[in-house]
PDB file as gemmi writes it, atoms N, CA and C in Angstrom:
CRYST1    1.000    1.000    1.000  90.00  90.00  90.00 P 1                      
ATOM      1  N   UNK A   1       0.841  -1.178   0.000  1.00  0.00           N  
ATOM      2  CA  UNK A   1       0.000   0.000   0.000  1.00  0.00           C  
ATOM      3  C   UNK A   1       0.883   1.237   0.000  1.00  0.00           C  
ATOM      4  N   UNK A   2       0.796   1.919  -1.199  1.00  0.00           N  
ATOM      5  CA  UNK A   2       1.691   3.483  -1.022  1.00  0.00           C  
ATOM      6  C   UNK A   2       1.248   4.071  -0.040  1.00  0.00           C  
ATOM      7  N   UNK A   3       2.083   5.172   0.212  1.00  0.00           N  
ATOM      8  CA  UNK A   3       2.071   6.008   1.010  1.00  0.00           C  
ATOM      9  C   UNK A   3       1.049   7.402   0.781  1.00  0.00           C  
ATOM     10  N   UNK A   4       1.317   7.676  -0.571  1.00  0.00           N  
ATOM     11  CA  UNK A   4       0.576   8.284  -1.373  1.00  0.00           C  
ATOM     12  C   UNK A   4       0.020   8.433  -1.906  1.00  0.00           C  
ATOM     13  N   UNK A   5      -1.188   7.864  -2.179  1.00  0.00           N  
ATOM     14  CA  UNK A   5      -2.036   7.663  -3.509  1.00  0.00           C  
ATOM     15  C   UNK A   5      -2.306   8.417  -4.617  1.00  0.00           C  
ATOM     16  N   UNK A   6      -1.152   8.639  -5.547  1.00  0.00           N  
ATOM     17  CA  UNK A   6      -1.252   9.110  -6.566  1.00  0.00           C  
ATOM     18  C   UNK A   6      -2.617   8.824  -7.332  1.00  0.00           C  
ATOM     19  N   UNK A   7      -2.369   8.183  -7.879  1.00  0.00           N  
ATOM     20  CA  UNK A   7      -3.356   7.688  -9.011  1.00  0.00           C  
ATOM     21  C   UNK A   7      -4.883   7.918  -8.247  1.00  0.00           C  
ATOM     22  N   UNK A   8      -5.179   7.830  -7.552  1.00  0.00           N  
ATOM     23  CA  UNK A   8      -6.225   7.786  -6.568  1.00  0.00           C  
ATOM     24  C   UNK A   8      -6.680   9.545  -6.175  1.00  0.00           C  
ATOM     25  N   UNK A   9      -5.772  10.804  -6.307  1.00  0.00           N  
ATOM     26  CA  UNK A   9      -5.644  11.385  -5.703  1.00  0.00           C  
ATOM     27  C   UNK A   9      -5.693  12.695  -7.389  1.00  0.00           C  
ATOM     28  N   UNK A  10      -5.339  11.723  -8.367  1.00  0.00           N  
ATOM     29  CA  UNK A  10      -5.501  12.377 -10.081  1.00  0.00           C  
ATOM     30  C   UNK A  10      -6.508  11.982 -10.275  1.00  0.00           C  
ATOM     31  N   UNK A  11      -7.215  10.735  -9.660  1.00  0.00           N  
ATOM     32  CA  UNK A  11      -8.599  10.438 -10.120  1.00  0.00           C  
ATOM     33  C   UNK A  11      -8.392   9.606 -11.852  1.00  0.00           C  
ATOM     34  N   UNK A  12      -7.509   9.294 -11.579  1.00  0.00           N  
ATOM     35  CA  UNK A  12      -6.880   7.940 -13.073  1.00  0.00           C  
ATOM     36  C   UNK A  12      -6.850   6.753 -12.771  1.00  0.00           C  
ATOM     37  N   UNK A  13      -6.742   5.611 -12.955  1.00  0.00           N  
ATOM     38  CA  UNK A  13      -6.557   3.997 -12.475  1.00  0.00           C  
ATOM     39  C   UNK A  13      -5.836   3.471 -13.668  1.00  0.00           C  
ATOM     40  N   UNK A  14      -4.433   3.540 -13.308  1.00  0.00           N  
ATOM     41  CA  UNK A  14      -3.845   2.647 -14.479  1.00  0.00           C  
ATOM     42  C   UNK A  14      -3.479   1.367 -14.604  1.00  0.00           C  
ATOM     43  N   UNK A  15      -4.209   0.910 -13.267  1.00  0.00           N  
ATOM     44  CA  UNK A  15      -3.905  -0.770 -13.465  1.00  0.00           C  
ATOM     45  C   UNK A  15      -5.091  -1.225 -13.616  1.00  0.00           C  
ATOM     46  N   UNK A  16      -6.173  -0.510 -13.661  1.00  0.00           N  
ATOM     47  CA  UNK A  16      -8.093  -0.889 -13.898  1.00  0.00           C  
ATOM     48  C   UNK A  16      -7.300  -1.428 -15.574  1.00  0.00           C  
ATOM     49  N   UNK A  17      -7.123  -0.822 -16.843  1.00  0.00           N  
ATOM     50  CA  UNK A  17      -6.594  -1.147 -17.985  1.00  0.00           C  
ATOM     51  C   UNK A  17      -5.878  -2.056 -18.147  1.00  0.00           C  
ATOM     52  N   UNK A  18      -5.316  -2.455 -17.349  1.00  0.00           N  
ATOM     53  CA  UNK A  18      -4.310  -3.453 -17.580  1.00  0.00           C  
ATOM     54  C   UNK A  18      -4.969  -5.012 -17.596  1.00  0.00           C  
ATOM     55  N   UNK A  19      -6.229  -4.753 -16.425  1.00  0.00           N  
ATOM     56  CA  UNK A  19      -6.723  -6.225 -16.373  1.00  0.00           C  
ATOM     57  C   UNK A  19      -8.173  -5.907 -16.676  1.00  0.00           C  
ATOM     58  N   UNK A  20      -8.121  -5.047 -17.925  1.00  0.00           N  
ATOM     59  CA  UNK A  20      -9.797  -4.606 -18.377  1.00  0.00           C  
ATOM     60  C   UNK A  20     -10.920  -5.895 -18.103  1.00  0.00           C  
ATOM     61  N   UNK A  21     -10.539  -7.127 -18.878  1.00  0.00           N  
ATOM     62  CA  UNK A  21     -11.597  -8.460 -18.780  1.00  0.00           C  
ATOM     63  C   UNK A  21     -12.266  -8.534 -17.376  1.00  0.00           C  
ATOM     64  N   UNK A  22     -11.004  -8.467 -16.275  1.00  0.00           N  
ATOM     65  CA  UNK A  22     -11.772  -8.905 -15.530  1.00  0.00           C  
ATOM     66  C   UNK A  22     -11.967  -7.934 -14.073  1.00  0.00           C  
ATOM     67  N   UNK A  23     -12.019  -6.533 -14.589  1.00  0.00           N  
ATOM     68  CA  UNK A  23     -12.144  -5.258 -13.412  1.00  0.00           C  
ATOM     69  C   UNK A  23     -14.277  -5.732 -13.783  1.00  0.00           C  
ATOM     70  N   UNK A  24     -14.385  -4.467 -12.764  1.00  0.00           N  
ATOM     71  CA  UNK A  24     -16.102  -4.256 -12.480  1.00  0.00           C  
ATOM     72  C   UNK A  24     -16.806  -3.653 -13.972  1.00  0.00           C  
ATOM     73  N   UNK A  25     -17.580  -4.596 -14.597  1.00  0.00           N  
ATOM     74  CA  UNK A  25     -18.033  -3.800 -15.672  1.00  0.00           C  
ATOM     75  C   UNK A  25     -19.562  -3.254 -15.044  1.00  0.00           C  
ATOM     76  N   UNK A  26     -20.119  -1.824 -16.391  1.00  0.00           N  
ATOM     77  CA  UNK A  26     -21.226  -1.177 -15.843  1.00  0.00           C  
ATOM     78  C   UNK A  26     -22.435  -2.082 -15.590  1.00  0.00           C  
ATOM     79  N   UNK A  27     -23.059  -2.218 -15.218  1.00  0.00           N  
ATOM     80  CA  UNK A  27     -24.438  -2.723 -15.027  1.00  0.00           C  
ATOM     81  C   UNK A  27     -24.506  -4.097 -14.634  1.00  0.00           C  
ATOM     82  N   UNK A  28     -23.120  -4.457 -14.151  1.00  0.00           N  
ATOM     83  CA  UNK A  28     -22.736  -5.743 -13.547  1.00  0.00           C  
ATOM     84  C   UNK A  28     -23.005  -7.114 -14.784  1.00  0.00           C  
ATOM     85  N   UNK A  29     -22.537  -6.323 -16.208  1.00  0.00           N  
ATOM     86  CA  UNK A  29     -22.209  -7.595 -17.083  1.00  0.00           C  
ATOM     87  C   UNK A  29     -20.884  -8.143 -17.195  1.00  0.00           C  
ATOM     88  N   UNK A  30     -20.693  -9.325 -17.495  1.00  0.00           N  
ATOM     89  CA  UNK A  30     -19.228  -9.583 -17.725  1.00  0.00           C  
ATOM     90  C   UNK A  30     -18.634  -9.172 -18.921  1.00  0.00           C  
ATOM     91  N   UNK A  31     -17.389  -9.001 -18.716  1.00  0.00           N  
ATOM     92  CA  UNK A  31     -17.341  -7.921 -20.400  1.00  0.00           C  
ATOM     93  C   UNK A  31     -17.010  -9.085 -20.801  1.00  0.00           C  
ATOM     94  N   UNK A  32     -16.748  -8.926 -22.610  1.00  0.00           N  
ATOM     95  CA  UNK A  32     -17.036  -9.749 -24.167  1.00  0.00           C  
ATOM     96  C   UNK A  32     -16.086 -10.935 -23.932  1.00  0.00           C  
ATOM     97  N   UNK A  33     -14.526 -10.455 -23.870  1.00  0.00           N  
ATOM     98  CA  UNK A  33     -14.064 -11.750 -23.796  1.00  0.00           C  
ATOM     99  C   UNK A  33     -13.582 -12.137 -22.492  1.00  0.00           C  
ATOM    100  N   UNK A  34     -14.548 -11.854 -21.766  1.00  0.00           N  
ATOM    101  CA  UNK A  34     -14.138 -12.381 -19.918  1.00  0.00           C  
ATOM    102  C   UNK A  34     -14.177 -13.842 -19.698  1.00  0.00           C  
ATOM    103  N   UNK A  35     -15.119 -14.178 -20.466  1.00  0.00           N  
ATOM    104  CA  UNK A  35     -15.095 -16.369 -20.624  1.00  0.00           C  
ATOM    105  C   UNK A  35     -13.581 -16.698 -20.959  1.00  0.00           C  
ATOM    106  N   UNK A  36     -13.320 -16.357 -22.152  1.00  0.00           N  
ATOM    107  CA  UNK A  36     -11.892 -16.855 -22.781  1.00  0.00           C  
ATOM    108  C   UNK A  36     -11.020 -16.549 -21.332  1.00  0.00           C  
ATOM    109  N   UNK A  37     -10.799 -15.308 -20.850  1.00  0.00           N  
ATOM    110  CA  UNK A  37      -9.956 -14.896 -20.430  1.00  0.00           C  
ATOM    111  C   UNK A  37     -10.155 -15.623 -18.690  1.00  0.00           C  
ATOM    112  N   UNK A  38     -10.881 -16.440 -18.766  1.00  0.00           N  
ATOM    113  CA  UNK A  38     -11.327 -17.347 -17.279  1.00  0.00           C  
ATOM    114  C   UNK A  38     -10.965 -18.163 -17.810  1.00  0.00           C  
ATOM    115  N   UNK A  39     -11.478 -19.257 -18.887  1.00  0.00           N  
ATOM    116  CA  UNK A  39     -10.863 -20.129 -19.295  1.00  0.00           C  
ATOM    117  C   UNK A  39      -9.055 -20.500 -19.250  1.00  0.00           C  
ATOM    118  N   UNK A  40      -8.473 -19.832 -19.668  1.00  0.00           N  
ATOM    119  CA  UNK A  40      -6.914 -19.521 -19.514  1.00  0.00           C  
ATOM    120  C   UNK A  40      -6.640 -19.406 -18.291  1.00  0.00           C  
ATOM    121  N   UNK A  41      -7.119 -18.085 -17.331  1.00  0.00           N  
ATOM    122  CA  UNK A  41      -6.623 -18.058 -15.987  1.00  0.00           C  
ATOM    123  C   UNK A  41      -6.496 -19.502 -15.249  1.00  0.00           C  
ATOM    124  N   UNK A  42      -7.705 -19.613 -16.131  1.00  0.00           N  
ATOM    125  CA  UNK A  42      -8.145 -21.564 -15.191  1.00  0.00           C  
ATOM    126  C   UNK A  42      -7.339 -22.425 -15.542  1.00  0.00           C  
ATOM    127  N   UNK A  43      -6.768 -22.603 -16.622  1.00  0.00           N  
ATOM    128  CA  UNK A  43      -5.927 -23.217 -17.299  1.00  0.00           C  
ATOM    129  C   UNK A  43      -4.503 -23.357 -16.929  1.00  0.00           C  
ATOM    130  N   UNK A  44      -4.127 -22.525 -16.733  1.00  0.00           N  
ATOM    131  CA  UNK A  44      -2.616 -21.854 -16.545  1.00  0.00           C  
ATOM    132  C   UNK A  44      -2.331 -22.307 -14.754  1.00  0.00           C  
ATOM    133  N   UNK A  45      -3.607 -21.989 -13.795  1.00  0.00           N  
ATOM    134  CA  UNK A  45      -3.973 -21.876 -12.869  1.00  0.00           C  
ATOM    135  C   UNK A  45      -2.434 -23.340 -12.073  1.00  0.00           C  
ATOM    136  N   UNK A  46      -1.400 -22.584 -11.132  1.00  0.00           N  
ATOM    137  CA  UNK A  46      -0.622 -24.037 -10.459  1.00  0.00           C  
ATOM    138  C   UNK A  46       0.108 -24.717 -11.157  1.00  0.00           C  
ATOM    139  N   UNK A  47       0.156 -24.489 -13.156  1.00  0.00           N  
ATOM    140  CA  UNK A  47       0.978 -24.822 -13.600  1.00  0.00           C  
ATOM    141  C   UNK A  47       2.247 -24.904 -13.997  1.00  0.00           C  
ATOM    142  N   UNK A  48       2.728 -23.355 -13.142  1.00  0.00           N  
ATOM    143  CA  UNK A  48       3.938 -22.988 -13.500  1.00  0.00           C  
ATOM    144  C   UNK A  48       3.993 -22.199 -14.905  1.00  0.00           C  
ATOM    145  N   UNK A  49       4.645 -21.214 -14.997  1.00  0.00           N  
ATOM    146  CA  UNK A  49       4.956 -20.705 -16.390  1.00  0.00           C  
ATOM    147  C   UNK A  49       5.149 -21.235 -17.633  1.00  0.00           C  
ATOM    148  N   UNK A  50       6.172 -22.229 -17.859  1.00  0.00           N  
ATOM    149  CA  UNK A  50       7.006 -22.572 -18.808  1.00  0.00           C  
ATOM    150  C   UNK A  50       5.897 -24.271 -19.241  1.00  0.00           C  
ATOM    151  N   UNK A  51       5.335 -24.223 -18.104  1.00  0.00           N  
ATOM    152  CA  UNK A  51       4.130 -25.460 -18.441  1.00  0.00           C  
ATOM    153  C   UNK A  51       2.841 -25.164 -19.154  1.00  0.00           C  
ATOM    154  N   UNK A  52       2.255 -24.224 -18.564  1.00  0.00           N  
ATOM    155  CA  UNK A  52       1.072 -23.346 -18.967  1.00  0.00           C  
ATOM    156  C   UNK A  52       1.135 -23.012 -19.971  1.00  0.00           C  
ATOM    157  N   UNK A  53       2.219 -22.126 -20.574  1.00  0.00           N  
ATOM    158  CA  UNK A  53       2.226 -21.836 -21.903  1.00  0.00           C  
ATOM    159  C   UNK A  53       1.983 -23.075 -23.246  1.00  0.00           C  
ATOM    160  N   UNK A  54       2.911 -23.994 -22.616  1.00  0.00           N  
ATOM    161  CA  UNK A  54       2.728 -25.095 -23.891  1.00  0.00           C  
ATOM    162  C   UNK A  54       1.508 -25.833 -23.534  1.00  0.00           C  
ATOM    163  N   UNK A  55       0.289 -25.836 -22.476  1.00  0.00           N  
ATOM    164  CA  UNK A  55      -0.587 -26.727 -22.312  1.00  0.00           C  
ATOM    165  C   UNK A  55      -1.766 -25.708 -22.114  1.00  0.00           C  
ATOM    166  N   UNK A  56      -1.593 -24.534 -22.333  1.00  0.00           N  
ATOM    167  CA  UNK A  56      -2.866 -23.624 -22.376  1.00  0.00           C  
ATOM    168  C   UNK A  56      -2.830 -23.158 -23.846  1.00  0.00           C  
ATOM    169  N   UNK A  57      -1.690 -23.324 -24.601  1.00  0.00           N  
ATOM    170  CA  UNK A  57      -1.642 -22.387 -25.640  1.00  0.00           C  
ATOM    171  C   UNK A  57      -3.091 -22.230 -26.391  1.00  0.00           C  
ATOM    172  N   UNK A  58      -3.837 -23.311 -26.618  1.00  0.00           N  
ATOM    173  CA  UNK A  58      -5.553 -23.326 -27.394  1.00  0.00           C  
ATOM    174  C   UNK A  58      -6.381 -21.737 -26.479  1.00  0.00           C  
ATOM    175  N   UNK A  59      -6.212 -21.858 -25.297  1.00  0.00           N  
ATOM    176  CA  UNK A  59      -6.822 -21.211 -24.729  1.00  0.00           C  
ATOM    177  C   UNK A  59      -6.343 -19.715 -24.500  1.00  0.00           C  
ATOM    178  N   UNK A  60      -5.300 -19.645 -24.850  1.00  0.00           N  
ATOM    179  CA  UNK A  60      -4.440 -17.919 -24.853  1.00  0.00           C  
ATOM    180  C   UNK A  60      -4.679 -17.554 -26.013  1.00  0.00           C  
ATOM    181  N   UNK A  61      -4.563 -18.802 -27.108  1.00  0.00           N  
ATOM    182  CA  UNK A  61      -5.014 -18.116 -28.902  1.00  0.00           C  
ATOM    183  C   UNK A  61      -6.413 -17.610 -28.649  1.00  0.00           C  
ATOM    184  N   UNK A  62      -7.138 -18.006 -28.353  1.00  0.00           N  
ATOM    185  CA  UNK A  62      -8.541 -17.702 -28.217  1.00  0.00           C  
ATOM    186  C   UNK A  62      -8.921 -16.507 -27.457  1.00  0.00           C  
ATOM    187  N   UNK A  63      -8.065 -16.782 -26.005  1.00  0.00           N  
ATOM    188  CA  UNK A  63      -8.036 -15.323 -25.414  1.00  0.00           C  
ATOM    189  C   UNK A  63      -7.904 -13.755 -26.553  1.00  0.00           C  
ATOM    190  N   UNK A  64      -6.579 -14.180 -27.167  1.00  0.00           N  
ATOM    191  CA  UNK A  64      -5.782 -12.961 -27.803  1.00  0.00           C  
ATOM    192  C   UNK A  64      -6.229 -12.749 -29.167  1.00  0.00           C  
ATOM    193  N   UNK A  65      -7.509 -13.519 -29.557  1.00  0.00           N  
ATOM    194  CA  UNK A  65      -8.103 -13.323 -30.545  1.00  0.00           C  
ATOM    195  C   UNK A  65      -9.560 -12.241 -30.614  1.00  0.00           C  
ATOM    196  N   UNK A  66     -10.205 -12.681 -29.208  1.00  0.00           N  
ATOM    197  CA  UNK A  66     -11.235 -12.503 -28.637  1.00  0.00           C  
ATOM    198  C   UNK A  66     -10.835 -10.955 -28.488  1.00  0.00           C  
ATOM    199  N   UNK A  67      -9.311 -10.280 -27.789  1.00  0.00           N  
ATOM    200  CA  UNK A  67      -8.809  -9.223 -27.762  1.00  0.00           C  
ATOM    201  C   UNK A  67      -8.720  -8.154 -28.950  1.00  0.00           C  
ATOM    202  N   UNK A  68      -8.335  -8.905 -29.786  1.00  0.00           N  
ATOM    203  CA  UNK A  68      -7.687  -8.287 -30.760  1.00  0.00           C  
ATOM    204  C   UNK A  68      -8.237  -8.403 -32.435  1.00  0.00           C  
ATOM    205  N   UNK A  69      -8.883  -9.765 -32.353  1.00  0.00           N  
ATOM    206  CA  UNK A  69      -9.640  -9.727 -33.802  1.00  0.00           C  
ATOM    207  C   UNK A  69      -8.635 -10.153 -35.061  1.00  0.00           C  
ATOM    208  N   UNK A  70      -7.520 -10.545 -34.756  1.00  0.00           N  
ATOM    209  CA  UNK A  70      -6.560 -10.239 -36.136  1.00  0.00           C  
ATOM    210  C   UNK A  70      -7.054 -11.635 -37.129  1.00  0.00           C  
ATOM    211  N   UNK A  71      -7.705 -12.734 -36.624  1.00  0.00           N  
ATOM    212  CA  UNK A  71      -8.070 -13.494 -37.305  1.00  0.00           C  
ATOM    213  C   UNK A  71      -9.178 -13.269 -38.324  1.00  0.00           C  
ATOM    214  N   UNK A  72      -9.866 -12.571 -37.551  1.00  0.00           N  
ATOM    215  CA  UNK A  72     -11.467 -12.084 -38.214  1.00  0.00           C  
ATOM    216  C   UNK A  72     -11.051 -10.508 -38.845  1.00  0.00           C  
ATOM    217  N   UNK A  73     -10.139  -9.886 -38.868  1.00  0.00           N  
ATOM    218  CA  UNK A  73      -9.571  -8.538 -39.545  1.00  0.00           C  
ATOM    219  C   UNK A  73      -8.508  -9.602 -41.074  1.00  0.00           C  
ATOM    220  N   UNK A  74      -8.417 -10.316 -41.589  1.00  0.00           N  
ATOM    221  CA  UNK A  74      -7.739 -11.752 -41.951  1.00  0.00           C  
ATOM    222  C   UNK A  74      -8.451 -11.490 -42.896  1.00  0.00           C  
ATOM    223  N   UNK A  75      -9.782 -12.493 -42.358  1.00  0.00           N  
ATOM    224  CA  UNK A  75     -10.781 -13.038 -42.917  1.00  0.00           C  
ATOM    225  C   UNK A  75     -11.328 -12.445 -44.007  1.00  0.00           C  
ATOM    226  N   UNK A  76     -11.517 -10.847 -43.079  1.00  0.00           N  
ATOM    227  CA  UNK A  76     -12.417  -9.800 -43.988  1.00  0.00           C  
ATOM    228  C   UNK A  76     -11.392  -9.378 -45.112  1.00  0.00           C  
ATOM    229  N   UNK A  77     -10.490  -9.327 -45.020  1.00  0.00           N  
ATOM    230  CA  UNK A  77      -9.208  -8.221 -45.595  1.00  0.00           C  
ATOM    231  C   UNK A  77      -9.554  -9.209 -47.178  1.00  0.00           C  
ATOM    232  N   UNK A  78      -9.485 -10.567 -46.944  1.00  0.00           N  
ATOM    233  CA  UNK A  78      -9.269 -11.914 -48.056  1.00  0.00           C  
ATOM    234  C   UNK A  78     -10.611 -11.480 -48.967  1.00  0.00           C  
ATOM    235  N   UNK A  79     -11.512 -11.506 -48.064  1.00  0.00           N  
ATOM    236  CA  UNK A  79     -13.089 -11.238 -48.560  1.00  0.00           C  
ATOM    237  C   UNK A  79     -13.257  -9.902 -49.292  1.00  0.00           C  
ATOM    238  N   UNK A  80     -12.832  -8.645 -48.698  1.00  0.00           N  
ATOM    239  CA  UNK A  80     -12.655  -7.553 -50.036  1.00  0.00           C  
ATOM    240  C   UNK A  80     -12.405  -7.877 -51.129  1.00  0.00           C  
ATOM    241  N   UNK A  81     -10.788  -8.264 -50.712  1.00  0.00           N  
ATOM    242  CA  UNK A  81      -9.823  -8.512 -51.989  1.00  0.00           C  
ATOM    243  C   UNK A  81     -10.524  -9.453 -52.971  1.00  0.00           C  
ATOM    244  N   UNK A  82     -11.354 -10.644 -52.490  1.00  0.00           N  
ATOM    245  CA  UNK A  82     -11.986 -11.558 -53.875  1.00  0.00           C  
ATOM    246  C   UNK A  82     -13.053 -10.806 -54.171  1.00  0.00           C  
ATOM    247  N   UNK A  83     -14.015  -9.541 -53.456  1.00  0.00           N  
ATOM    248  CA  UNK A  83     -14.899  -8.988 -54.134  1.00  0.00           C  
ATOM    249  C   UNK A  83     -14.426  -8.002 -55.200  1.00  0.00           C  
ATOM    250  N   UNK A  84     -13.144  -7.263 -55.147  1.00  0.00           N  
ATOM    251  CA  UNK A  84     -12.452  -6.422 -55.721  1.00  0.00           C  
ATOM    252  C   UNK A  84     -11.812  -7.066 -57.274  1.00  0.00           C  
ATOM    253  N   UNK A  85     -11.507  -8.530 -56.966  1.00  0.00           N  
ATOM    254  CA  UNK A  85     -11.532  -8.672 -58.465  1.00  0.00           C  
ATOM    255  C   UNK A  85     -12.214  -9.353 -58.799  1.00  0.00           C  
ATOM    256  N   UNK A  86     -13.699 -10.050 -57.900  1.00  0.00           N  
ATOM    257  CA  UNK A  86     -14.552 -10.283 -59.298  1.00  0.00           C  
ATOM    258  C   UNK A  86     -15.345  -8.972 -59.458  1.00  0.00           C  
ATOM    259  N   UNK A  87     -15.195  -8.079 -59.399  1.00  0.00           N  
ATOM    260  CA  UNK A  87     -15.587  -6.509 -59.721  1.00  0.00           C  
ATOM    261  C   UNK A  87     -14.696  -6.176 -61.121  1.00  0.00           C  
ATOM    262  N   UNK A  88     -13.687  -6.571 -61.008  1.00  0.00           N  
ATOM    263  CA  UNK A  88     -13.009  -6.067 -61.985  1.00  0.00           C  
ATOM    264  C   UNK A  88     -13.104  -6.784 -63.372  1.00  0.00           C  
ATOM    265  N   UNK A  89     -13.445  -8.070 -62.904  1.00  0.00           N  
ATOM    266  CA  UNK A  89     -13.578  -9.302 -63.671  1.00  0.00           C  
ATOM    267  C   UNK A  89     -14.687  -9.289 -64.344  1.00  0.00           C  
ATOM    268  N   UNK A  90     -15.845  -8.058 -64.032  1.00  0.00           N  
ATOM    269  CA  UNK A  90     -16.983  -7.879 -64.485  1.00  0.00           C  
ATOM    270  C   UNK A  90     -17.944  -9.338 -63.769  1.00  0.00           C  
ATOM    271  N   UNK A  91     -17.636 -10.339 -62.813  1.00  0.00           N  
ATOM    272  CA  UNK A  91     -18.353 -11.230 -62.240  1.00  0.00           C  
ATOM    273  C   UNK A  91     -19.623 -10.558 -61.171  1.00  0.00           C  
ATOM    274  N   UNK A  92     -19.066  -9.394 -60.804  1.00  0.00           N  
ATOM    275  CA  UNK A  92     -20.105  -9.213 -59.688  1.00  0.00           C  
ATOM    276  C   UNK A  92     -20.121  -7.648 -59.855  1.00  0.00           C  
ATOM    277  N   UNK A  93     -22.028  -7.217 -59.801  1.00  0.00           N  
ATOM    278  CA  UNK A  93     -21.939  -5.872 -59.448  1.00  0.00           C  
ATOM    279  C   UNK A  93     -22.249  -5.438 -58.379  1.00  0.00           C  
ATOM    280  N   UNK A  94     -22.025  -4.484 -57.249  1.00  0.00           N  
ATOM    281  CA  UNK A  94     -22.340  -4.469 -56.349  1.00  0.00           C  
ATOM    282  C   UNK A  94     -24.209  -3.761 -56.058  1.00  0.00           C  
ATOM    283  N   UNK A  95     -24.749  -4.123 -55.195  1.00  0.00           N  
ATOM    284  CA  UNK A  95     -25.720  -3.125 -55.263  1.00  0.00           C  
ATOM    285  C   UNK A  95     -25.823  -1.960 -55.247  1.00  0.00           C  
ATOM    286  N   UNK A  96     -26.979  -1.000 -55.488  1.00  0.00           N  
ATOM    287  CA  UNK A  96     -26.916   0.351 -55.709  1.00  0.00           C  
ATOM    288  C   UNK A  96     -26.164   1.151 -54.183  1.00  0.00           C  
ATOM    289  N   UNK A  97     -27.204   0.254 -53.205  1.00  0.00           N  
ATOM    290  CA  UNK A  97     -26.942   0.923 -51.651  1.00  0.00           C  
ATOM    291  C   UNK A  97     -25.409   0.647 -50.777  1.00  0.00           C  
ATOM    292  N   UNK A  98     -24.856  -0.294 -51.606  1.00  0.00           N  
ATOM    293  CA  UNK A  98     -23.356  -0.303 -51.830  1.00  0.00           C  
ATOM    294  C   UNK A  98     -22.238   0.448 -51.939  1.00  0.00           C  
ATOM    295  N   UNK A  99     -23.049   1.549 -53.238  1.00  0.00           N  
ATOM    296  CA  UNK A  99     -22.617   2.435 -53.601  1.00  0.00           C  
ATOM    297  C   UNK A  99     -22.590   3.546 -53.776  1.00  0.00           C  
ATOM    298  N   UNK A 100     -23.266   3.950 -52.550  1.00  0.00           N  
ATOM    299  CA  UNK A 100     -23.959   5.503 -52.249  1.00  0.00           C  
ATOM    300  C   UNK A 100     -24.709   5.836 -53.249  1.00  0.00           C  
ATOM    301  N   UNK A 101     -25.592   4.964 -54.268  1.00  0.00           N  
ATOM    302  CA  UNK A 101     -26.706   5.388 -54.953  1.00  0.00           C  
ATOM    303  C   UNK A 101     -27.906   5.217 -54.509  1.00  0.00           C  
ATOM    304  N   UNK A 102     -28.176   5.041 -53.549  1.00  0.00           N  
ATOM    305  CA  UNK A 102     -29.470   4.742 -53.082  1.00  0.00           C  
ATOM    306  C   UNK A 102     -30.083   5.787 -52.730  1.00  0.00           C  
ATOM    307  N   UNK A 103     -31.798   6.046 -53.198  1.00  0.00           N  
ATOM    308  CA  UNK A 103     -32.515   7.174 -53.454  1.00  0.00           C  
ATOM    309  C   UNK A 103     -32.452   7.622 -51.434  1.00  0.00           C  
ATOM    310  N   UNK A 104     -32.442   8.824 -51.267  1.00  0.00           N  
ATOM    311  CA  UNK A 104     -32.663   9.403 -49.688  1.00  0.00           C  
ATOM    312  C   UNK A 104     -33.686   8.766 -49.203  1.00  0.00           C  
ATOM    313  N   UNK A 105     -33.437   8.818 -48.093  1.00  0.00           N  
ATOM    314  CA  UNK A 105     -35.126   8.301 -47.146  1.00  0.00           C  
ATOM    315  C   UNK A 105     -35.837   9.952 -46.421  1.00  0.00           C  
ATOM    316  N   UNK A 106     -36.879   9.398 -46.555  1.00  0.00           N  
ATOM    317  CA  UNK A 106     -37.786  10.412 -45.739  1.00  0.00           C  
ATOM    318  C   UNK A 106     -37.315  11.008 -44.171  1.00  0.00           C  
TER     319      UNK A 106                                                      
END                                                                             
């Protein structure tokens, strides 16, 4: 316990960020990827470091996916790119509302 409570005293919490998943969320939901990120804790949980890593790894990918998205940012990136050349390919047109032609709404 400091002596001082900085952080407390600026009215900032910089270790609330650090363990976002599993601090107090609003309205007492669990935030998005708080499962994954239990799963792992649970996992890892008495195993030692250098054990955990090679016998949780399923469950940290999942964690750090759930975080970060780079699989599903992947996915989509692939999915432009094949709409972009069957566009070019004349295979596909897109719809009007696609393409900022769509008449205004009321």
């Amino acid at each position: 316990m400091p002596f001082w409570g900085l952080q407390k005293q600026l009215g900032i919490d910089v270790d609330s960020w650090l363990v976002r998943q599993s601090m107090p969320q609003p309205h007492g939901h669990a935030a998005v990827c708080h499962a994954f990120e239990r799963e792992w804790v649970e996992c890892g949980h008495g195993l030692g470091q250098t054990r955990a890593r090679r016998e949780c790894q399923l469950e940290y990918e999942d964690f750090m996916e759930c975080m970060k998205r780079t699989k599903l940012a992947q996915r989509l990136r692939i999915i432009l790119e094949q709409r972009d050349r069957m566009i070019k390919q004349g295979k596909y047109t897109p719809p009007d509302y696609h393409m900022g032609k769509e008449e205004p709404r009321p």
